[in-house]
Short mmCIF file of N, CA and C and ligand atoms in Angstrom, two decimals:
data_model
loop_
_atom_site.label_atom_id
_atom_site.label_comp_id
_atom_site.label_asym_id
_atom_site.label_seq_id
_atom_site.Cartn_x
_atom_site.Cartn_y
_atom_site.Cartn_z
N MET A 160 -18.38 7.33 0.83
CA MET A 160 -18.28 5.81 0.61
C MET A 160 -18.33 4.53 2.37
N SER A 161 -19.51 4.27 2.40
CA SER A 161 -19.47 4.16 4.31
C SER A 161 -18.29 2.86 4.40
N ASP A 162 -18.47 1.63 2.98
CA ASP A 162 -17.08 1.21 3.72
C ASP A 162 -16.18 1.27 3.19
N CYS A 163 -15.29 2.14 3.24
CA CYS A 163 -13.99 2.97 2.28
C CYS A 163 -13.28 2.88 3.85
N LEU A 164 -12.24 2.72 3.95
CA LEU A 164 -11.49 2.70 4.89
C LEU A 164 -10.99 4.30 5.16
N PHE A 165 -10.39 4.83 3.83
CA PHE A 165 -9.96 5.91 4.61
C PHE A 165 -11.10 6.91 4.13
N CYS A 166 -12.40 6.80 3.92
CA CYS A 166 -13.13 8.27 4.05
C CYS A 166 -12.91 6.97 5.74
N LYS A 167 -13.23 6.39 5.74
CA LYS A 167 -14.14 6.42 7.22
C LYS A 167 -12.49 6.94 8.16
N ILE A 168 -11.40 6.54 7.89
CA ILE A 168 -9.55 7.28 8.38
C ILE A 168 -10.49 8.79 8.84
N ILE A 169 -10.96 9.85 7.23
CA ILE A 169 -11.39 11.25 7.35
C ILE A 169 -12.52 11.68 8.19
N ALA A 170 -12.90 10.39 8.70
CA ALA A 170 -14.63 10.94 9.29
C ALA A 170 -13.94 11.10 11.17
N GLY A 171 -12.84 10.20 11.03
CA GLY A 171 -12.57 10.32 11.74
C GLY A 171 -13.14 9.20 12.43
N GLU A 172 -13.13 7.75 11.94
CA GLU A 172 -14.30 6.86 12.20
C GLU A 172 -13.08 5.82 12.54
N ILE A 173 -12.25 5.97 12.57
CA ILE A 173 -10.76 4.90 12.77
C ILE A 173 -10.35 5.86 13.20
N PRO A 174 -8.82 5.80 13.89
CA PRO A 174 -8.31 6.54 14.08
C PRO A 174 -6.68 6.50 13.22
N SER A 175 -6.21 7.48 12.69
CA SER A 175 -4.99 8.10 12.25
C SER A 175 -4.38 9.18 13.11
N THR A 176 -2.80 9.05 12.53
CA THR A 176 -2.00 9.91 12.65
C THR A 176 -1.64 11.16 11.95
N LYS A 177 -2.85 11.74 12.19
CA LYS A 177 -2.60 13.59 10.61
C LYS A 177 -1.19 14.08 11.36
N VAL A 178 -0.83 14.52 10.20
CA VAL A 178 -0.11 16.01 9.70
C VAL A 178 0.00 16.82 8.22
N TYR A 179 -2.02 16.03 7.99
CA TYR A 179 -2.18 17.47 7.10
C TYR A 179 -3.94 17.45 7.27
N GLU A 180 -4.20 18.65 7.37
CA GLU A 180 -6.00 18.71 6.81
C GLU A 180 -6.09 20.01 5.66
N ASP A 181 -6.84 20.18 5.64
CA ASP A 181 -7.76 21.73 4.65
C ASP A 181 -8.92 20.76 4.52
N ASP A 182 -9.78 22.27 3.89
CA ASP A 182 -11.30 21.39 3.01
C ASP A 182 -11.26 20.27 2.13
N THR A 183 -9.92 20.00 1.45
CA THR A 183 -10.64 18.92 0.41
C THR A 183 -9.78 18.13 0.84
N VAL A 184 -8.13 17.94 1.43
CA VAL A 184 -7.14 17.21 1.59
C VAL A 184 -6.46 17.18 2.77
N TYR A 185 -6.82 15.53 3.22
CA TYR A 185 -6.00 14.92 4.39
C TYR A 185 -5.33 13.98 4.01
N ALA A 186 -3.58 14.42 5.46
CA ALA A 186 -3.22 13.60 5.01
C ALA A 186 -2.79 12.80 6.51
N PHE A 187 -1.44 11.89 6.26
CA PHE A 187 -1.36 10.74 7.63
C PHE A 187 -0.82 9.53 7.54
N ARG A 188 -0.26 9.42 8.47
CA ARG A 188 1.35 8.30 8.69
C ARG A 188 0.48 6.48 7.90
N ASP A 189 1.47 6.26 6.93
CA ASP A 189 0.95 5.02 7.25
C ASP A 189 1.22 4.61 8.76
N ILE A 190 0.07 3.27 8.20
CA ILE A 190 -0.10 2.34 9.17
C ILE A 190 1.61 1.55 9.19
N ALA A 191 2.44 1.34 8.24
CA ALA A 191 2.77 -0.20 7.67
C ALA A 191 4.38 0.73 7.02
N PRO A 192 4.91 1.75 7.81
CA PRO A 192 5.99 1.81 6.95
C PRO A 192 6.61 1.89 5.86
N MET A 193 7.32 1.87 5.16
CA MET A 193 8.09 1.86 4.43
C MET A 193 9.53 2.34 3.77
N ALA A 194 9.51 3.47 4.63
CA ALA A 194 10.82 4.21 4.50
C ALA A 194 10.47 5.44 6.29
N PRO A 195 11.81 6.37 6.15
CA PRO A 195 11.33 6.44 7.88
C PRO A 195 10.13 7.92 7.76
N VAL A 196 9.89 8.40 6.47
CA VAL A 196 8.93 9.21 7.06
C VAL A 196 7.84 8.67 5.51
N HIS A 197 7.01 8.09 5.76
CA HIS A 197 5.81 7.15 4.47
C HIS A 197 4.04 7.49 5.20
N VAL A 198 3.83 8.77 4.88
CA VAL A 198 2.92 9.72 4.69
C VAL A 198 1.74 9.80 3.27
N LEU A 199 0.53 9.33 3.91
CA LEU A 199 -0.13 9.00 2.78
C LEU A 199 -1.31 11.09 2.66
N VAL A 200 -1.13 11.01 1.39
CA VAL A 200 -2.23 12.29 0.87
C VAL A 200 -3.33 11.91 0.62
N VAL A 201 -4.31 12.05 0.48
CA VAL A 201 -5.61 11.39 0.00
C VAL A 201 -6.61 12.91 -0.21
N PRO A 202 -7.53 12.77 -1.10
CA PRO A 202 -8.80 13.35 -0.82
C PRO A 202 -9.28 13.01 -0.21
N LYS A 203 -10.35 14.24 -0.02
CA LYS A 203 -11.31 14.12 1.52
C LYS A 203 -12.05 12.99 0.45
N ALA A 204 -13.49 13.84 -0.90
CA ALA A 204 -14.57 13.37 -1.35
C ALA A 204 -13.65 11.68 -2.31
N HIS A 205 -14.43 10.63 -1.93
CA HIS A 205 -14.09 9.50 -2.53
C HIS A 205 -13.62 9.56 -3.84
N VAL A 206 -12.66 8.71 -4.25
CA VAL A 206 -12.01 8.96 -5.85
C VAL A 206 -11.68 7.46 -6.04
N ALA A 207 -11.68 6.11 -6.21
CA ALA A 207 -10.80 4.93 -6.27
C ALA A 207 -10.23 4.91 -6.46
N SER A 208 -9.16 5.84 -7.43
CA SER A 208 -8.21 5.56 -7.56
C SER A 208 -7.83 6.45 -9.07
N ALA A 209 -6.18 6.31 -9.72
CA ALA A 209 -6.06 7.45 -10.39
C ALA A 209 -7.06 7.62 -11.67
N ASP A 210 -7.03 6.45 -11.84
CA ASP A 210 -8.15 5.80 -12.67
C ASP A 210 -9.44 7.07 -12.81
N GLY A 211 -9.52 7.25 -11.87
CA GLY A 211 -10.81 8.02 -12.26
C GLY A 211 -10.87 8.96 -11.66
N ILE A 212 -10.11 10.20 -11.70
CA ILE A 212 -9.43 11.29 -12.07
C ILE A 212 -10.19 12.32 -13.17
N ASN A 213 -10.91 12.76 -13.01
CA ASN A 213 -11.76 13.72 -14.45
C ASN A 213 -12.18 14.85 -14.08
N GLU A 214 -12.79 15.78 -15.01
CA GLU A 214 -12.93 17.24 -14.63
C GLU A 214 -13.20 17.69 -13.36
N SER A 215 -14.90 16.70 -13.09
CA SER A 215 -15.35 16.97 -11.42
C SER A 215 -13.79 17.02 -10.83
N ASN A 216 -13.42 16.56 -10.44
CA ASN A 216 -12.49 15.51 -9.08
C ASN A 216 -11.24 16.59 -9.50
N SER A 217 -10.88 16.95 -10.47
CA SER A 217 -8.97 17.60 -10.79
C SER A 217 -8.60 17.79 -9.66
N ALA A 218 -9.80 19.20 -9.22
CA ALA A 218 -9.11 20.44 -7.81
C ALA A 218 -8.78 19.52 -7.56
N SER A 219 -9.01 18.88 -6.75
CA SER A 219 -8.63 18.63 -5.43
C SER A 219 -7.30 17.17 -5.31
N VAL A 220 -6.80 16.91 -6.61
CA VAL A 220 -5.39 16.20 -7.13
C VAL A 220 -4.52 17.40 -7.19
N ALA A 221 -5.21 18.71 -7.91
CA ALA A 221 -3.99 19.94 -7.83
C ALA A 221 -3.50 20.50 -6.62
N ARG A 222 -4.68 20.77 -5.59
CA ARG A 222 -4.61 20.49 -4.31
C ARG A 222 -3.28 19.53 -3.37
N ILE A 223 -3.48 18.47 -4.34
CA ILE A 223 -3.09 17.40 -3.03
C ILE A 223 -1.37 17.56 -3.20
N PHE A 224 -1.20 18.46 -4.46
CA PHE A 224 0.05 18.92 -5.15
C PHE A 224 1.19 19.85 -4.72
N GLU A 225 -0.30 21.19 -5.00
CA GLU A 225 0.61 21.46 -3.98
C GLU A 225 0.67 21.89 -2.25
N VAL A 226 0.10 20.77 -1.72
CA VAL A 226 0.96 20.11 0.01
C VAL A 226 1.64 19.47 0.04
N ILE A 227 1.94 18.46 -1.17
CA ILE A 227 2.41 17.72 -1.11
C ILE A 227 4.38 18.16 -0.26
N PRO A 228 4.50 18.86 -1.30
CA PRO A 228 6.30 20.30 -0.66
C PRO A 228 5.68 20.70 0.66
N LYS A 229 4.82 21.70 1.42
CA LYS A 229 4.33 21.37 2.89
C LYS A 229 4.74 20.98 3.00
N ILE A 230 4.39 19.35 2.89
CA ILE A 230 3.91 18.54 4.44
C ILE A 230 5.90 18.05 3.81
N ALA A 231 7.13 17.62 2.72
CA ALA A 231 7.87 17.40 2.41
C ALA A 231 8.81 18.41 3.51
N ALA A 232 8.21 19.71 3.45
CA ALA A 232 9.48 20.27 4.14
C ALA A 232 8.81 20.05 6.04
N ALA A 233 8.25 19.67 6.04
CA ALA A 233 7.44 20.17 7.96
C ALA A 233 8.35 18.81 8.42
N GLU A 234 8.51 17.13 7.44
CA GLU A 234 8.31 16.32 7.80
C GLU A 234 10.39 16.23 7.50
N GLY A 235 10.76 16.77 7.15
CA GLY A 235 12.69 17.43 7.27
C GLY A 235 13.36 16.97 5.93
N LEU A 236 12.41 16.64 4.64
CA LEU A 236 12.62 16.01 3.21
C LEU A 236 13.39 16.81 2.82
N THR A 237 14.55 17.45 2.70
CA THR A 237 14.90 18.82 2.83
C THR A 237 15.68 17.91 1.24
N ASN A 238 16.29 16.62 1.45
CA ASN A 238 17.48 16.17 0.11
C ASN A 238 16.45 14.86 -0.49
N GLY A 239 15.42 15.37 -0.99
CA GLY A 239 14.36 14.24 -2.08
C GLY A 239 13.33 14.21 -0.87
N TYR A 240 12.38 12.72 -2.15
CA TYR A 240 11.94 12.24 -1.65
C TYR A 240 10.80 11.75 -2.82
N ARG A 241 9.90 10.87 -2.75
CA ARG A 241 9.31 9.93 -3.94
C ARG A 241 7.62 10.28 -3.04
N VAL A 242 7.43 10.57 -4.41
CA VAL A 242 5.07 10.44 -4.41
C VAL A 242 4.59 9.62 -5.70
N ILE A 243 4.30 8.52 -5.27
CA ILE A 243 3.73 6.80 -5.40
C ILE A 243 2.37 7.31 -5.58
N THR A 244 1.65 6.55 -6.35
CA THR A 244 -0.05 6.41 -6.59
C THR A 244 0.73 4.87 -7.25
N ASN A 245 -0.37 3.97 -6.36
CA ASN A 245 -0.52 2.50 -6.86
C ASN A 245 -1.96 2.83 -7.35
N CYS A 246 -2.06 2.16 -8.55
CA CYS A 246 -3.63 2.40 -9.63
C CYS A 246 -4.17 0.62 -10.02
N GLY A 247 -5.18 0.48 -9.60
CA GLY A 247 -5.25 -0.87 -9.63
C GLY A 247 -5.73 -2.14 -9.22
N GLU A 248 -5.31 -3.54 -10.03
CA GLU A 248 -4.42 -5.34 -9.64
C GLU A 248 -3.41 -5.17 -10.08
N ASP A 249 -2.90 -4.51 -11.14
CA ASP A 249 -1.40 -4.41 -11.58
C ASP A 249 -0.56 -4.27 -10.87
N ALA A 250 -1.17 -2.57 -10.15
CA ALA A 250 0.61 -2.03 -9.21
C ALA A 250 -0.25 -2.29 -7.79
N CYS A 251 -0.89 -3.53 -7.80
CA CYS A 251 -0.92 -3.85 -5.74
C CYS A 251 -2.22 -2.72 -4.84
N GLN A 252 -2.62 -1.83 -5.98
CA GLN A 252 -3.08 -1.51 -5.24
C GLN A 252 -4.62 -1.77 -4.29
N SER A 253 -4.30 -1.90 -3.02
CA SER A 253 -5.03 -2.15 -1.44
C SER A 253 -6.21 -1.75 -0.96
N VAL A 254 -6.13 -0.36 -0.97
CA VAL A 254 -6.66 0.96 -0.21
C VAL A 254 -7.64 1.40 -1.62
N LYS A 255 -8.77 1.03 -1.84
CA LYS A 255 -9.87 1.90 -3.34
C LYS A 255 -10.09 3.37 -2.35
N HIS A 256 -9.14 3.44 -2.06
CA HIS A 256 -9.73 5.57 -2.18
C HIS A 256 -7.92 6.53 -2.76
N LEU A 257 -8.43 6.59 -4.06
CA LEU A 257 -6.99 7.24 -4.82
C LEU A 257 -5.67 8.01 -3.04
N HIS A 258 -4.34 7.74 -3.03
CA HIS A 258 -3.59 8.56 -2.31
C HIS A 258 -2.52 8.12 -2.79
N PHE A 259 -2.05 8.99 -2.51
CA PHE A 259 -0.43 9.33 -3.09
C PHE A 259 0.58 9.30 -1.71
N HIS A 260 1.82 8.46 -2.04
CA HIS A 260 2.72 8.08 -0.77
C HIS A 260 3.47 9.45 -0.71
N ILE A 261 3.77 9.45 0.35
CA ILE A 261 4.85 9.92 0.62
C ILE A 261 6.11 9.13 1.05
N LEU A 262 6.86 9.36 0.21
CA LEU A 262 8.41 8.38 1.53
C LEU A 262 9.58 8.71 1.25
N GLY A 263 10.78 8.68 2.53
CA GLY A 263 11.33 9.42 2.80
C GLY A 263 12.62 9.67 4.27
N GLY A 264 13.76 10.27 4.37
CA GLY A 264 13.93 10.60 4.86
C GLY A 264 15.76 9.12 5.11
N LYS A 265 15.18 8.22 4.06
CA LYS A 265 16.48 8.08 3.96
C LYS A 265 16.66 7.83 1.60
N LYS A 266 17.84 6.86 1.10
CA LYS A 266 18.50 6.96 0.13
C LYS A 266 17.55 5.35 -0.08
N LEU A 267 15.89 5.77 -0.86
CA LEU A 267 15.08 4.78 -1.23
C LEU A 267 15.63 4.37 -2.43
N PRO A 268 15.47 3.13 -2.91
CA PRO A 268 15.92 2.47 -4.30
C PRO A 268 15.89 2.40 -5.27
N GLU A 269 16.81 2.93 -6.98
CA GLU A 269 16.13 3.28 -7.54
C GLU A 269 15.46 2.88 -8.88
N ASN A 270 15.22 1.24 -8.24
CA ASN A 270 13.96 0.14 -9.69
C ASN A 270 13.25 0.62 -8.25
N MET A 271 11.96 0.57 -9.11
CA MET A 271 10.66 1.01 -8.76
C MET A 271 9.96 -0.19 -9.32
N ALA A 272 10.24 -1.02 -9.78
CA ALA A 272 8.47 -1.96 -10.62
C ALA A 272 9.96 -3.40 -10.54
P1 DGP B 62 -1.93 0.86 -1.77
O1 DGP B 62 -0.95 -0.45 -1.28
O2 DGP B 62 -0.81 2.02 -3.08
O3 DGP B 62 -3.03 0.77 -2.12
O4 DGP B 62 -1.68 1.71 -0.39
C1 DGP B 62 -2.47 1.52 0.73
C2 DGP B 62 -1.52 1.60 2.14
O5 DGP B 62 -2.62 1.91 3.47
C3 DGP B 62 -1.25 0.75 2.60
O6 DGP B 62 0.85 1.53 2.67
C4 DGP B 62 -0.17 1.08 4.03
C5 DGP B 62 -1.25 1.79 4.84
N1 DGP B 62 -2.95 1.60 5.43
C6 DGP B 62 -3.77 0.24 5.20
N2 DGP B 62 -4.80 0.29 5.76
C7 DGP B 62 -4.43 1.78 6.78
C8 DGP B 62 -4.89 2.25 8.43
O7 DGP B 62 -5.66 1.97 8.50
N3 DGP B 62 -4.13 3.25 8.66
C9 DGP B 62 -2.67 3.53 8.10
N4 DGP B 62 -2.57 5.10 9.12
N5 DGP B 62 -2.81 3.39 6.71
C10 DGP B 62 -3.21 2.10 6.72
#
């Protein structure tokens, strides 16, 4: 989508610090990290949010969850990490391109909501 921030990052039109890329997945460091490791993992094909996952695009989501442990290992997250996706207004999703936050490198708060 031409007006999507993360589509522009995937296309290289906006710079990012890439940590992983394959045919369907792109991962990069969050611009405002909330933990020592804060990586965003996104499908290259635009999906607005988790609410838009369906039979036609779920293979890229499955691929994301294959890739997440590889990124976590590469980032040294041997003591655990958190994977989060914010979906819609009540979850305060700010970028309308499906993304999974990988957070780690410190003891994270127990309370998520
Ligand atoms: P969410 O609130 O779940 O929609 O998370 C969006 C995340 O995207 C937020 O943690 C900050 C990050 N972000 C926003 N703009 C940019 C950007 O231009 N570059 C990078 N690397 N991250 C961004």
